[in-house]
Short mmCIF file of C-alpha atoms and ligand atoms in Angstrom, two decimals:
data_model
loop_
_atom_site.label_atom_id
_atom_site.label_comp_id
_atom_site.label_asym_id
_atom_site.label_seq_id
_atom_site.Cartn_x
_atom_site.Cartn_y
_atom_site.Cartn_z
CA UNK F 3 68.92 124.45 108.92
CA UNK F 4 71.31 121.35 109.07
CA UNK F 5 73.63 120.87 106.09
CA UNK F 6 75.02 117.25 105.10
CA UNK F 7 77.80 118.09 102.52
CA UNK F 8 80.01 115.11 100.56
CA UNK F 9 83.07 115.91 98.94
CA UNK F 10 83.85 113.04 96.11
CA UNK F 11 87.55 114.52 95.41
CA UNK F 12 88.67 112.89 92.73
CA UNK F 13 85.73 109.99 92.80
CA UNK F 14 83.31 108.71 90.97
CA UNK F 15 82.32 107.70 87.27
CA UNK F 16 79.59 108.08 85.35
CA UNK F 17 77.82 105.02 85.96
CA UNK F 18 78.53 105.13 90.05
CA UNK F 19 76.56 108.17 90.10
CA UNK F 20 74.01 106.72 88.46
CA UNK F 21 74.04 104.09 91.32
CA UNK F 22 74.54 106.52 94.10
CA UNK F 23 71.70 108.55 93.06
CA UNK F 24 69.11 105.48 92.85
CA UNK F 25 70.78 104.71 96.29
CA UNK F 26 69.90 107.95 97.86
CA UNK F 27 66.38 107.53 96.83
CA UNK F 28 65.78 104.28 98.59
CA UNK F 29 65.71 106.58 101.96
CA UNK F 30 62.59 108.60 102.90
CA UNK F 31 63.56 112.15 104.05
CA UNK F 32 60.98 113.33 106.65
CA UNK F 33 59.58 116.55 105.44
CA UNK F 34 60.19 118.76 108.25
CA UNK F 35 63.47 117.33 108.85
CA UNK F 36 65.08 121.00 107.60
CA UNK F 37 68.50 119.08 106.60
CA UNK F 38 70.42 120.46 103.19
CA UNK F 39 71.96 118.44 101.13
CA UNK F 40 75.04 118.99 98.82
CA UNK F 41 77.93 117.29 96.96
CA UNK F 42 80.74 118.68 95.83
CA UNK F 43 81.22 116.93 92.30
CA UNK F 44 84.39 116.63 89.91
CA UNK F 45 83.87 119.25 87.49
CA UNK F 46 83.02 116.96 84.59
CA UNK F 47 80.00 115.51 86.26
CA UNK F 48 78.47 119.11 87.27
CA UNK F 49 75.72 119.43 84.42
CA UNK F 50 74.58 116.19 84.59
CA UNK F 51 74.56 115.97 88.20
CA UNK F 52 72.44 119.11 88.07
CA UNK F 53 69.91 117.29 85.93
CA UNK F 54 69.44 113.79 88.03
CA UNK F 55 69.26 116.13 91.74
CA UNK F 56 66.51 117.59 92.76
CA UNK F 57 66.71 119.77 95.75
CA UNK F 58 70.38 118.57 96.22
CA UNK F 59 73.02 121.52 96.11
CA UNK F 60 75.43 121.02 93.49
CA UNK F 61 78.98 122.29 93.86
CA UNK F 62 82.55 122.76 92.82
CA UNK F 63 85.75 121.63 94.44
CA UNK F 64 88.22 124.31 93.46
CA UNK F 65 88.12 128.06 91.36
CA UNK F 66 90.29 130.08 89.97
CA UNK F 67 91.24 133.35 91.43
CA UNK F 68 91.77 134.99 88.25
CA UNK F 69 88.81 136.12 85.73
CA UNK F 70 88.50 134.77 82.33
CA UNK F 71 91.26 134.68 80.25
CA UNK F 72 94.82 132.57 79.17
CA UNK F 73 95.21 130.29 82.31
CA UNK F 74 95.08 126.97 80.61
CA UNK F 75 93.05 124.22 82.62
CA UNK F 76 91.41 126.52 85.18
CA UNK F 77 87.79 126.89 85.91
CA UNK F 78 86.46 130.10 86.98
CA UNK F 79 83.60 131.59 89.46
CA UNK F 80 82.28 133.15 86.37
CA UNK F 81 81.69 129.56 85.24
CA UNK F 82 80.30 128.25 88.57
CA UNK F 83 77.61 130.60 88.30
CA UNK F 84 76.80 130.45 84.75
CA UNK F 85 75.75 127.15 85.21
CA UNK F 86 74.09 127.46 88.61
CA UNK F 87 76.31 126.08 90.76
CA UNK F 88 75.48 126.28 94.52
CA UNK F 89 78.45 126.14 95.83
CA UNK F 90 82.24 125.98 96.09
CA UNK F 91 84.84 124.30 98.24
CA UNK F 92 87.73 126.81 99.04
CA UNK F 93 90.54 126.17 100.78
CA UNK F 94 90.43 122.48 101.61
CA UNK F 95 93.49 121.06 103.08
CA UNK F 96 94.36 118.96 100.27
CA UNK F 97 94.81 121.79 98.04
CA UNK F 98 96.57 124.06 100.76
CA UNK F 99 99.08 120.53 100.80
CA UNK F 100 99.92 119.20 97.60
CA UNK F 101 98.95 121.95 95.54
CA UNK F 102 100.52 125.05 97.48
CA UNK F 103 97.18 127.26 97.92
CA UNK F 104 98.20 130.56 100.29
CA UNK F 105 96.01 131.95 102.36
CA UNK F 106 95.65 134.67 99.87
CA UNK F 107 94.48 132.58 97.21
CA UNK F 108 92.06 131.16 98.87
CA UNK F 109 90.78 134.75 100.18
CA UNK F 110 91.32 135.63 96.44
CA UNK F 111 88.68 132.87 95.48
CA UNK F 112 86.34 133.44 97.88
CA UNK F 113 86.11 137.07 96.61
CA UNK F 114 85.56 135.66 93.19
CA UNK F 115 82.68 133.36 94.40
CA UNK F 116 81.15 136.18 96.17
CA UNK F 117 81.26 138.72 92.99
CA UNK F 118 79.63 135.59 90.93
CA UNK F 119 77.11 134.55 93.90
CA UNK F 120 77.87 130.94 94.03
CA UNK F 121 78.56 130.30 98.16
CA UNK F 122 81.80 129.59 99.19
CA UNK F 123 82.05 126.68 101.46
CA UNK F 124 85.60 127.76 103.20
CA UNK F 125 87.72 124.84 104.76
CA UNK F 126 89.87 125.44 107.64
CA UNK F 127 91.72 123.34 110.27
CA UNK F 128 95.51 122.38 112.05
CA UNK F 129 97.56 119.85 110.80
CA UNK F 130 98.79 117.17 113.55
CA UNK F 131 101.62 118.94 114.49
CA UNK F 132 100.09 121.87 115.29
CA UNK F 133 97.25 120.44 117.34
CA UNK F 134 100.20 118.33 119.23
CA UNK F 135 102.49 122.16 119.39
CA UNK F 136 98.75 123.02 120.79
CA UNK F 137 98.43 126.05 118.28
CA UNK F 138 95.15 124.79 116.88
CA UNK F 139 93.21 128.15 117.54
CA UNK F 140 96.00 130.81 116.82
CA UNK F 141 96.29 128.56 113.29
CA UNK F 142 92.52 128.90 112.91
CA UNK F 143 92.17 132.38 113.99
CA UNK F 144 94.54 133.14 110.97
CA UNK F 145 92.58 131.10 108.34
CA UNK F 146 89.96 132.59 109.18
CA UNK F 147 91.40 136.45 109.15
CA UNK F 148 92.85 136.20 106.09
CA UNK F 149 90.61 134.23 104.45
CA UNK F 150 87.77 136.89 105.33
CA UNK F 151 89.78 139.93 104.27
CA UNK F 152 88.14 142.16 102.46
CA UNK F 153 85.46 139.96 101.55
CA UNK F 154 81.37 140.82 101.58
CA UNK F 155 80.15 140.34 104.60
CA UNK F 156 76.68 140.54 103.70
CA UNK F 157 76.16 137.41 101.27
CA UNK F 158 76.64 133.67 103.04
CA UNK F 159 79.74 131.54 103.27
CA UNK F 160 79.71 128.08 105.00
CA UNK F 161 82.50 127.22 107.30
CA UNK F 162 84.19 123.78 107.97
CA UNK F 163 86.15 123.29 110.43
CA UNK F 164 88.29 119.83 109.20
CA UNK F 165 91.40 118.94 111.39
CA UNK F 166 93.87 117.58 108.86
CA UNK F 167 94.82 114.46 111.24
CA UNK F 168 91.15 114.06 111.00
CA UNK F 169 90.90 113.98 107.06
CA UNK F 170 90.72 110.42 105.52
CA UNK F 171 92.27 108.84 108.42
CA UNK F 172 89.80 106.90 110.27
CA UNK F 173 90.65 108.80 113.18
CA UNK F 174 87.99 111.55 113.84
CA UNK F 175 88.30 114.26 116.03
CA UNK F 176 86.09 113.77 119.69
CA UNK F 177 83.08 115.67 120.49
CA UNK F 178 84.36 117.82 122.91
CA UNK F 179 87.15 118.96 120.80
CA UNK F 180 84.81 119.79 117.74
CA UNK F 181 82.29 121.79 120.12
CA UNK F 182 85.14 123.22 121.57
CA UNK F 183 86.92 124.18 119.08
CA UNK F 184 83.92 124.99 116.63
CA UNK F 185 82.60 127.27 119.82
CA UNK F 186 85.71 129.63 119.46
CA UNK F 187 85.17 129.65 115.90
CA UNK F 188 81.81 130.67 116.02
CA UNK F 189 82.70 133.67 118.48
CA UNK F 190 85.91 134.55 115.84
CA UNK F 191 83.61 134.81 113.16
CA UNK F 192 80.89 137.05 115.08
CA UNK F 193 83.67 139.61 115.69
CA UNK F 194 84.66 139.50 112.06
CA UNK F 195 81.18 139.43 110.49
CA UNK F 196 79.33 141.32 113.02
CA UNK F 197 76.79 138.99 113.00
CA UNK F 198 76.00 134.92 114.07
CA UNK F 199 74.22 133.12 111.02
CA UNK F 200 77.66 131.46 109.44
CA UNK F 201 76.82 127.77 109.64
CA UNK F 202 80.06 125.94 110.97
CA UNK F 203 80.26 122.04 110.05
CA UNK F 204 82.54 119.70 110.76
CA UNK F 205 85.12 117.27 108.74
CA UNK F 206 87.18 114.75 109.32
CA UNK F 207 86.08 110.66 108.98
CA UNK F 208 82.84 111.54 109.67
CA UNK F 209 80.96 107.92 109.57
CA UNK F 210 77.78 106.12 110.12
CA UNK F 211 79.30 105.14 113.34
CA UNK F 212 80.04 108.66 114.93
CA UNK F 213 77.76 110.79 113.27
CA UNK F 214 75.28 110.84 116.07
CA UNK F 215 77.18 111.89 118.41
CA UNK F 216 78.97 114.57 116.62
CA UNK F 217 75.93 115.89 114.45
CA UNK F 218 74.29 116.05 118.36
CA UNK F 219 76.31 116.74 120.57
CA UNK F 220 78.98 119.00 119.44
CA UNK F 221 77.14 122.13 118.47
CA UNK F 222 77.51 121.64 114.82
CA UNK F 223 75.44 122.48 111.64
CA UNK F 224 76.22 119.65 109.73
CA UNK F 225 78.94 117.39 108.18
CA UNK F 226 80.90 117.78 105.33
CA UNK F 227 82.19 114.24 104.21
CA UNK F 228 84.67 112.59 102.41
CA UNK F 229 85.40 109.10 101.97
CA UNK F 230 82.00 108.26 103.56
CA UNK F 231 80.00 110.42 100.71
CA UNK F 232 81.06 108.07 97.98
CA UNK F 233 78.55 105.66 98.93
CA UNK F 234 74.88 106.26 98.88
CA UNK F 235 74.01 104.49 102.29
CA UNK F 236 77.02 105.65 104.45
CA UNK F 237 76.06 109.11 103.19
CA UNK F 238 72.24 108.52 104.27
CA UNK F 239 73.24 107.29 107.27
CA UNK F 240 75.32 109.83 108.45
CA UNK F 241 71.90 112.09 107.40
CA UNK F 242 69.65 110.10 109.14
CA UNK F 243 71.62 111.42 112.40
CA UNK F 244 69.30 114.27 112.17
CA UNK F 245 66.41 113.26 111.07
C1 PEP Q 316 87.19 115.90 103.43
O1 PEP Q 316 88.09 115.60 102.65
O2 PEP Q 316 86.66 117.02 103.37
C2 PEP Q 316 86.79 114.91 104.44
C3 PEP Q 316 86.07 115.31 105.44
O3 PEP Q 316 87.24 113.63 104.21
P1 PEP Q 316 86.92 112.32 105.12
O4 PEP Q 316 85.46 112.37 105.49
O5 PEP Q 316 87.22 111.17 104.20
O6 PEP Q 316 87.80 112.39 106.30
#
């Protein structure tokens, strides 16, 4: 299985979905084509996404850590899975950034997920000055042990491996650094897990024009997309790499 994930941050109105979705349907998916598909929606658009999607995974960009209770403006895994969710982003850079998240919150979160059953989708990756330091893999190799701490090894979690330089910048990272780099994550994991069916994708500027060489060549099991998932044909395009 292949997995084609967008991520609309903070994207997206009522009426572009709409468009996006009639856009999607213009393009024929081949039936044995085994690809997922899923899109991480603004938490507003969630239920009504749910209803316009068929066979699309439907997911959420952040959780709480904490359970139900008094923490004003915070959605919780209980939530996610009450209304089916598929999935959850944990973890991404941009919340690591500008909104503080620790390590242990995000290994907090994916706990929550797990007790609730809606998949965490864990984001992971060096900033610029790391890669440049060349500490990309001891900076991974902690994401990923802390994130992972404690957690339920039995029940699936996705993996992205997103380069922060990488993320909205145009400037994507090459093949052989994703399949090398995604190749030591893959063999992290296995000693972690005890086992090899974690599906690792890649992020960062992921576009019609590199897709096929990263979705390829670089030992991948799919994309996870930003900027190019807001619109319908980029998105298909970048899908159509593995069809
Ligand atoms: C992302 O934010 O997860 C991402 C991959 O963004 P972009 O494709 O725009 O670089």
């Amino acid at each position: 299985m292949k997995y084609i994930i967008g991520n609309w941050k903070m994207n997206m109105s009522a009426g572009e979905i709409v468009a996006f979705t009639r856009g999607v349907k213009k393009y024929k998916i081949p039936k044995n084509s085994n690809v997922q598909f899923g899109l991480a929606v603004p938490y507003v658009y969630i239920l009504g996404m749910a209803k316009i999607q068929d066979h699309v995974w439907i997911g959420a960009q952040n959780v709480s850590e904490h359970d139900n209770g008094a923490f004003t403006g915070e959605i919780s895994a209980s939530m996610l899975g009450d209304v089916g969710l598929d999935f959850c982003i944990v973890g991404h850079s941009e919340r690591r950034s500008l909104f503080n998240e620790t390590d242990e919150q995000v290994n907090a979160k994916i706990k929550k997920l797990q007790e609730y059953d809606v998949m965490p989708l864990l984001c992971i990756g060096e900033t610029e000055a790391q890669y440049e330091a060349g500490s990309t893999k001891e900076v991974l190799l902690s994401q990923i042990t802390k994130a992972f701490e404690g957690i339920d090894k039995t029940k699936s979690i996705i993996v992205a491996y997103e380069p922060v330089w990488a993320i909205g910048t145009g400037k994507s990272a090459s093949v052989e650094t994703i399949r090398e780099t995604v190749g030591f994550i893959r063999g992290e994991i296995r000693k972690l897990l005890g086992h090899n069916d974690t599906p690792i994708l890649y992020g960062g500027s992921v576009n019609p024009s590199n897709s096929n060489a990263i979705l390829r060549n670089a030992q991948v099991d799919g994309a996870l997309i930003g900027g190019a998932s807001l619109d319908a044909d980029k998105f298909m395009q970048i899908a159509s790499s593995l069809f």
